[in-house]
Amino acid sequence: MKKAYLLTFSNSLGTQEEVKECLDTISAVEIWRYDMLNAFYIISEDNAERIFNQIKRHFNNNGRFIIAEITDNSQGWLTNKSWYLIENKEIKEG
């Protein structure tokens, strides 16, 4: 079952571009999106621990970050496209 995760990271982990490149190498990450600095929305069928371990390994255990599942008990001021991704686990067309 696909799940939505929020990855939040400090500058000590890397730049937005470096984290984007990392996510592109993780086969468990099906879709990612961002619209805020230092945060990505991730869609995956895998668990948070597996994604965490792959990010940690990619950055050689350096930097701070957290990956947490986004559940129904979530609120925020996001774009419509980001909410659509979180709720539907797919990119909104158009």
Coordinates of C-alpha atoms in Angstrom, one line a residue:
M1 CA 0.0 0.0 0.0
K2 CA 1.4 3.4 -1.0
K3 CA 2.1 5.8 1.9
A4 CA 2.9 9.5 1.9
Y5 CA 5.9 10.7 3.9
L6 CA 7.3 14.1 4.9
L7 CA 11.1 14.3 4.7
T8 CA 12.4 17.4 6.6
F9 CA 16.2 18.0 6.7
S10 CA 18.7 20.5 8.0
N11 CA 21.3 22.2 5.8
S12 CA 23.9 19.8 7.4
L13 CA 22.4 17.0 5.3
G14 CA 22.8 18.8 2.0
T15 CA 21.2 21.3 -0.3
Q16 CA 17.7 20.8 -1.9
E17 CA 19.5 19.7 -5.1
E18 CA 21.7 17.2 -3.3
V19 CA 18.7 15.7 -1.5
K20 CA 16.7 15.6 -4.8
E21 CA 19.6 13.7 -6.4
C22 CA 19.6 11.2 -3.4
L23 CA 15.9 10.6 -3.7
D24 CA 16.3 9.9 -7.4
T25 CA 18.7 7.0 -6.5
I26 CA 16.3 5.3 -4.0
S27 CA 14.1 2.7 -5.9
A28 CA 11.6 2.7 -3.0
V29 CA 10.8 6.3 -3.7
E30 CA 8.1 6.3 -6.4
I31 CA 7.3 10.0 -6.4
W32 CA 8.7 13.0 -4.7
R33 CA 7.7 16.7 -4.7
Y34 CA 8.7 19.8 -2.9
D35 CA 7.3 23.3 -2.6
M36 CA 9.1 24.4 0.6
L37 CA 12.8 24.6 1.5
N38 CA 14.3 21.7 3.3
A39 CA 11.2 19.5 2.9
F40 CA 10.0 16.8 0.4
Y41 CA 6.8 14.9 0.1
I42 CA 7.5 11.3 -0.8
I43 CA 5.3 8.5 -2.0
S44 CA 6.4 4.9 -1.4
E45 CA 5.2 1.5 -0.6
D46 CA 8.2 1.0 1.6
N47 CA 8.4 1.8 5.3
A48 CA 10.1 4.9 6.7
E49 CA 13.0 3.0 8.2
R50 CA 14.1 1.6 4.8
I51 CA 14.0 5.0 3.2
F52 CA 15.7 6.5 6.2
N53 CA 18.5 4.0 6.0
Q54 CA 19.1 4.7 2.3
I55 CA 19.2 8.4 2.8
K56 CA 21.6 8.0 5.8
R57 CA 23.9 5.7 3.7
H58 CA 23.8 8.1 0.8
F59 CA 25.0 11.0 3.0
N60 CA 27.6 8.8 4.9
N61 CA 25.7 9.2 8.2
N62 CA 26.1 13.0 8.1
G63 CA 23.4 15.6 8.6
R64 CA 20.1 15.8 10.4
F65 CA 16.7 14.7 9.0
I66 CA 13.5 13.1 9.8
I67 CA 11.1 11.0 7.7
A68 CA 7.5 10.7 9.0
E69 CA 4.4 9.2 7.5
I70 CA 1.7 11.8 6.8
T71 CA -1.6 10.4 8.2
D72 CA -5.2 11.6 8.2
N73 CA -4.4 13.6 11.3
S74 CA -2.4 16.2 9.4
Q75 CA -3.0 19.9 8.6
G76 CA -0.9 22.4 6.7
W77 CA -0.9 25.3 4.3
L78 CA 0.2 23.6 1.1
T79 CA -0.4 24.0 -2.6
N80 CA -3.3 22.1 -4.1
K81 CA -0.9 19.9 -6.1
S82 CA 0.9 18.9 -2.9
W83 CA -2.3 18.0 -1.1
Y84 CA -3.5 16.0 -4.1
L85 CA -0.2 14.1 -4.0
I86 CA -0.5 13.4 -0.3
E87 CA -4.1 12.3 -0.5
N88 CA -4.1 10.4 -3.8
K89 CA -0.5 9.1 -3.9
E90 CA -0.1 10.3 -7.5
I91 CA 0.8 13.5 -9.4
K92 CA -2.2 15.7 -10.3
E93 CA -2.4 16.1 -14.1
G94 CA -2.7 19.5 -15.6

